[in-house]
Short mmCIF file of C-alpha atoms in Angstrom, two decimals:
data_model
loop_
_atom_site.label_atom_id
_atom_site.label_comp_id
_atom_site.label_asym_id
_atom_site.label_seq_id
_atom_site.Cartn_x
_atom_site.Cartn_y
_atom_site.Cartn_z
CA MET A 1 -0.89 9.60 -18.56
CA ASN A 2 2.65 10.40 -17.46
CA LEU A 3 3.22 12.39 -14.25
CA LYS A 4 5.95 13.26 -11.79
CA LEU A 5 5.56 13.45 -8.04
CA PRO A 6 5.04 17.09 -6.92
CA SER A 7 8.32 18.74 -5.91
CA PHE A 8 7.11 19.51 -2.39
CA LEU A 9 6.66 15.79 -1.81
CA THR A 10 10.05 14.77 -3.17
CA GLN A 11 11.76 17.47 -1.12
CA SER A 12 9.99 17.21 2.22
CA GLY A 13 8.74 13.65 1.83
CA LYS A 14 5.45 14.48 3.55
CA ARG A 15 1.85 15.08 2.59
CA LYS A 16 -1.12 15.27 4.94
CA THR A 17 -4.75 14.63 4.12
CA LYS A 18 -7.74 14.57 6.41
CA LYS A 19 -10.72 12.29 5.85
CA ASP A 20 -13.62 11.82 8.27
CA GLY A 21 -11.58 13.36 11.08
CA VAL A 22 -8.60 11.05 10.49
CA VAL A 23 -5.33 12.75 9.56
CA ARG A 24 -3.25 10.60 7.22
CA LYS A 25 0.37 11.47 6.51
CA LEU A 26 2.28 10.17 3.52
CA GLN A 27 6.02 10.08 4.02
CA ILE A 28 7.77 9.09 0.83
CA VAL A 29 10.85 6.88 0.94
CA SER A 30 13.47 9.43 -0.12
CA LYS A 31 16.91 10.77 0.77
CA GLU A 32 15.30 13.04 3.33
CA ALA A 33 13.45 10.20 5.08
CA PRO A 34 14.85 8.85 8.39
CA PHE A 35 17.38 6.03 8.13
CA GLN A 36 15.16 3.59 10.06
CA TYR A 37 12.21 4.36 7.81
CA VAL A 38 14.13 3.65 4.60
CA GLU A 39 15.76 0.52 6.00
CA ALA A 40 12.41 -0.85 7.18
CA TYR A 41 11.06 -0.71 3.62
CA LYS A 42 14.23 -2.24 2.22
CA THR A 43 13.80 -5.12 4.66
CA LEU A 44 10.16 -5.47 3.64
CA ARG A 45 11.23 -5.51 -0.02
CA THR A 46 13.80 -8.22 0.64
CA ASN A 47 11.24 -10.38 2.43
CA ILE A 48 8.70 -9.90 -0.36
CA ASN A 49 11.31 -10.84 -2.97
CA PHE A 50 12.20 -14.03 -1.07
CA ILE A 51 8.53 -15.02 -0.87
CA ALA A 52 8.01 -14.25 -4.55
CA ALA A 53 11.06 -16.28 -5.54
CA SER A 54 9.87 -19.35 -3.67
CA SER A 55 6.12 -19.19 -4.27
CA GLY A 56 5.54 -16.85 -7.22
CA CYS A 57 3.77 -14.31 -5.01
CA LYS A 58 3.32 -11.18 -7.14
CA LYS A 59 -0.30 -10.03 -6.64
CA ILE A 60 -0.34 -8.68 -3.08
CA ILE A 61 -3.09 -7.01 -1.06
CA VAL A 62 -2.12 -4.46 1.58
CA ALA A 63 -4.81 -4.64 4.28
CA SER A 64 -5.45 -3.31 7.76
CA SER A 65 -8.09 -3.79 10.45
CA ILE A 66 -9.34 -0.21 10.90
CA PRO A 67 -8.99 3.16 9.10
CA GLY A 68 -5.94 5.33 9.74
CA GLU A 69 -3.36 2.58 10.28
CA GLY A 70 -1.14 3.77 7.42
CA LYS A 71 -2.10 0.97 5.02
CA SER A 72 -2.12 3.21 1.93
CA ASN A 73 1.18 4.75 3.02
CA VAL A 74 2.74 1.30 3.19
CA ALA A 75 1.30 0.37 -0.22
CA VAL A 76 2.77 3.46 -1.92
CA ASN A 77 6.20 3.13 -0.34
CA LEU A 78 6.38 -0.60 -0.93
CA CYS A 79 5.78 0.09 -4.62
CA ILE A 80 8.48 2.77 -4.70
CA THR A 81 10.99 0.54 -2.90
CA LEU A 82 10.31 -2.43 -5.17
CA ALA A 83 10.69 -0.20 -8.23
CA GLU A 84 14.06 1.06 -6.95
CA SER A 85 15.37 -2.49 -7.29
CA GLY A 86 14.38 -2.59 -10.96
CA LYS A 87 11.00 -4.29 -10.60
CA LYS A 88 8.05 -3.26 -12.74
CA VAL A 89 5.30 -2.35 -10.29
CA LEU A 90 1.61 -1.46 -10.53
CA LEU A 91 -0.35 0.04 -7.63
CA ILE A 92 -4.14 -0.38 -7.75
CA ASP A 93 -6.45 1.54 -5.41
CA CYS A 94 -9.20 -0.96 -4.65
CA ASP A 95 -10.64 1.08 -1.82
CA LEU A 96 -13.81 1.99 -3.71
CA ARG A 97 -15.38 3.50 -0.59
CA LYS A 98 -12.87 6.07 0.71
CA PRO A 99 -9.90 6.08 -1.67
CA VAL A 100 -6.84 8.19 -0.82
CA ILE A 101 -4.12 7.12 -3.27
CA HIS A 102 -5.10 9.86 -5.73
CA LYS A 103 -4.83 12.43 -2.93
CA TYR A 104 -1.42 11.25 -1.79
CA LEU A 105 -0.02 11.28 -5.34
CA ARG A 106 -1.92 14.38 -6.47
CA ILE A 107 -3.83 12.66 -9.29
CA ASN A 108 -7.01 14.36 -10.49
CA ARG A 109 -9.96 12.83 -8.62
CA LYS A 110 -12.05 12.95 -11.79
CA SER A 111 -9.57 10.90 -13.78
CA MET A 112 -10.75 7.50 -14.99
CA GLY A 113 -9.82 4.62 -12.72
CA LEU A 114 -10.64 1.10 -11.64
CA THR A 115 -14.42 1.52 -11.68
CA ASN A 116 -14.24 2.64 -15.30
CA ILE A 117 -12.49 -0.61 -16.16
CA LEU A 118 -14.90 -2.77 -14.17
CA SER A 119 -17.94 -1.05 -15.71
CA GLY A 120 -16.60 -1.68 -19.20
CA GLU A 121 -16.05 2.00 -20.02
CA ALA A 122 -12.28 1.79 -20.36
CA LYS A 123 -9.30 -0.53 -20.68
CA ALA A 124 -6.45 -0.70 -18.19
CA SER A 125 -4.16 1.04 -20.68
CA ASP A 126 -6.59 3.99 -20.76
CA VAL A 127 -6.45 4.68 -17.01
CA ILE A 128 -2.91 3.79 -15.90
CA VAL A 129 -0.97 6.78 -14.58
CA ARG A 130 2.79 6.54 -14.98
CA PHE A 131 5.13 8.26 -12.49
CA SER A 132 8.36 8.52 -14.44
CA ASP A 133 10.41 9.72 -11.46
CA LEU A 134 9.24 6.89 -9.19
CA ASN A 135 9.08 4.24 -11.94
CA ILE A 136 5.68 3.03 -10.77
CA ASP A 137 2.31 2.79 -12.50
CA VAL A 138 -0.95 3.59 -10.71
CA ILE A 139 -4.62 2.84 -11.24
CA THR A 140 -6.77 5.06 -9.05
CA ALA A 141 -10.18 4.05 -7.74
CA GLY A 142 -12.23 6.15 -10.13
CA VAL A 143 -15.82 7.14 -9.42
CA ILE A 144 -17.11 5.69 -6.13
CA PRO A 145 -19.80 3.10 -7.01
CA PRO A 146 -22.90 2.04 -5.06
CA ASN A 147 -21.82 -1.62 -5.12
CA PRO A 148 -18.05 -1.83 -4.44
CA ALA A 149 -17.97 -5.40 -3.10
CA GLU A 150 -19.89 -6.70 -6.12
CA LEU A 151 -17.59 -4.91 -8.57
CA LEU A 152 -14.46 -6.16 -6.84
CA GLY A 153 -15.82 -9.71 -6.82
CA SER A 154 -16.69 -9.66 -10.52
CA ALA A 155 -15.16 -11.67 -13.33
CA ARG A 156 -13.81 -8.45 -14.83
CA MET A 157 -11.76 -7.84 -11.69
CA THR A 158 -10.34 -11.36 -11.86
CA ASN A 159 -9.50 -10.89 -15.54
CA LEU A 160 -7.88 -7.51 -14.85
CA LEU A 161 -5.60 -8.91 -12.15
CA ASP A 162 -4.65 -11.88 -14.30
CA SER A 163 -3.88 -9.58 -17.21
CA VAL A 164 -1.75 -7.01 -15.36
CA SER A 165 0.14 -9.73 -13.46
CA GLU A 166 1.52 -10.85 -16.81
CA GLN A 167 2.85 -7.36 -17.49
CA TYR A 168 4.25 -6.49 -14.06
CA ASP A 169 6.63 -8.08 -11.58
CA TYR A 170 4.38 -6.96 -8.72
CA VAL A 171 0.79 -5.78 -8.47
CA ILE A 172 0.19 -4.07 -5.11
CA ILE A 173 -3.46 -3.58 -4.12
CA ASP A 174 -4.76 -1.11 -1.54
CA THR A 175 -8.05 -2.18 0.08
CA PRO A 176 -10.54 -0.96 2.72
CA PRO A 177 -10.08 -2.11 6.35
CA ALA A 178 -10.75 -5.83 6.66
CA SER A 179 -12.65 -5.66 9.95
CA VAL A 180 -15.12 -3.10 8.59
CA VAL A 181 -16.14 -4.40 5.14
CA THR A 182 -15.67 -7.59 3.12
CA ASP A 183 -13.81 -6.08 0.15
CA ALA A 184 -10.33 -7.24 1.19
CA ALA A 185 -11.60 -10.75 1.87
CA VAL A 186 -13.33 -10.85 -1.52
CA LEU A 187 -10.15 -9.76 -3.30
CA SER A 188 -8.00 -12.18 -1.32
CA THR A 189 -9.38 -15.04 -3.41
CA MET A 190 -7.88 -13.48 -6.54
CA VAL A 191 -4.37 -12.68 -5.30
CA ASP A 192 -1.26 -14.53 -4.15
CA GLY A 193 -0.97 -13.04 -0.69
CA VAL A 194 -2.05 -10.47 1.88
CA LEU A 195 0.27 -8.11 3.74
CA PHE A 196 -1.39 -7.12 7.02
CA VAL A 197 -0.63 -3.64 8.37
CA VAL A 198 -1.09 -3.13 12.12
CA SER A 199 -0.71 0.32 13.69
CA HIS A 200 1.16 0.25 17.00
CA ALA A 201 -0.75 3.29 18.22
CA LYS A 202 -4.27 2.71 16.83
CA ALA A 203 -5.08 -0.96 16.34
CA THR A 204 -6.63 -2.97 19.14
CA ILE A 205 -6.25 -6.68 19.69
CA GLU A 206 -9.96 -7.07 19.01
CA SER A 207 -9.93 -5.21 15.69
CA ALA A 208 -6.79 -6.96 14.44
CA THR A 209 -8.15 -10.36 15.46
CA LEU A 210 -11.48 -9.71 13.72
CA ALA A 211 -9.75 -8.59 10.52
CA LYS A 212 -7.53 -11.67 10.56
CA LYS A 213 -10.56 -13.93 11.07
CA ASN A 214 -12.40 -12.27 8.17
CA LEU A 215 -9.44 -12.82 5.88
CA GLU A 216 -8.88 -16.40 7.00
CA ALA A 217 -12.58 -17.15 6.47
CA ALA A 218 -11.94 -16.45 2.78
CA ASN A 219 -8.83 -18.67 2.88
CA ALA A 220 -6.58 -15.65 2.42
CA ASN A 221 -2.86 -16.30 2.31
CA ILE A 222 -1.48 -13.85 4.91
CA ILE A 223 2.20 -13.68 4.00
CA GLY A 224 3.25 -11.30 6.77
CA ALA A 225 2.53 -8.26 8.88
CA VAL A 226 3.90 -4.72 9.11
CA LEU A 227 4.02 -2.99 12.49
CA ASN A 228 3.35 0.63 11.61
CA GLY A 229 3.61 3.80 13.68
CA PHE A 230 6.05 2.31 16.19
CA ASP A 231 7.32 5.00 18.59
CA LEU A 232 11.04 4.42 18.90
CA LYS A 233 11.57 7.30 21.33
CA SER A 234 9.23 5.76 23.91
CA THR A 235 11.07 2.44 23.79
CA SER A 236 13.82 1.54 26.23
CA LYS A 237 17.33 1.13 24.87
CA ASP A 238 17.43 -2.23 26.60
CA SER A 239 14.60 -3.64 24.50
CA GLY A 240 15.05 -5.76 21.40
CA TYR A 241 13.02 -3.29 19.35
CA TYR A 242 15.42 -0.44 20.09
CA TYR A 243 18.43 -2.58 19.26
CA SER A 244 17.07 -3.71 15.91
CA TYR A 245 16.27 -0.16 14.82
CA GLU A 246 19.50 1.42 16.03
CA TYR A 247 21.89 -1.27 14.86
CA GLY A 248 22.42 0.40 11.48
CA TYR A 249 24.02 3.45 13.06
CA TYR A 250 26.93 1.61 14.65
CA LYS A 251 30.23 1.72 12.78
#
């Protein structure tokens, strides 16, 4: 299936969705996006490329500790930013409990997805959605199953990741919060690294610590962290945070 991102998203860069009382906002990396926002993802891309060059890290989980930290937002924009540099990128929604990637990208919820592959009903080539304007491929979650952890820990999941990693430069995987369920920890044994998203406004030390412990218990390779939702306006100009974000405006 070949799609293009809806025009209202490419123009405004924003899409809101509400799930279980949590409002999630997708802000696409675009010309209309704030300078700091775009530069942050370019920096993340550069760091990922350095890690990949030295250690062959190409299958990457994007995880968080609790819902609403912007994990899926980071996953989508990381894929877009990597693709802008000429990389072939696949995004897989492995949140088989409360998936949102299909909502953000306006893909039909009833379309076949990951669960169809893992149940043996379809092949990866049958369910991949191609966004020609973003140059990324997407596999949505599919029908929500009664046994998500078991499906994600299956041999078929391992085989799928091994197969697509041969076809793509990067495979980015969105997962449920790591402090709530075991899915991210289960998947961490099949990938090269975990990118940990921490919301400045929502995450607590306790939740982030628990998520990190759950991942480390599975011997996950945490390659880095993303501080999300940082409020620049509330930060003093004398702080290092302010300097690092504003530096790009000086001429």
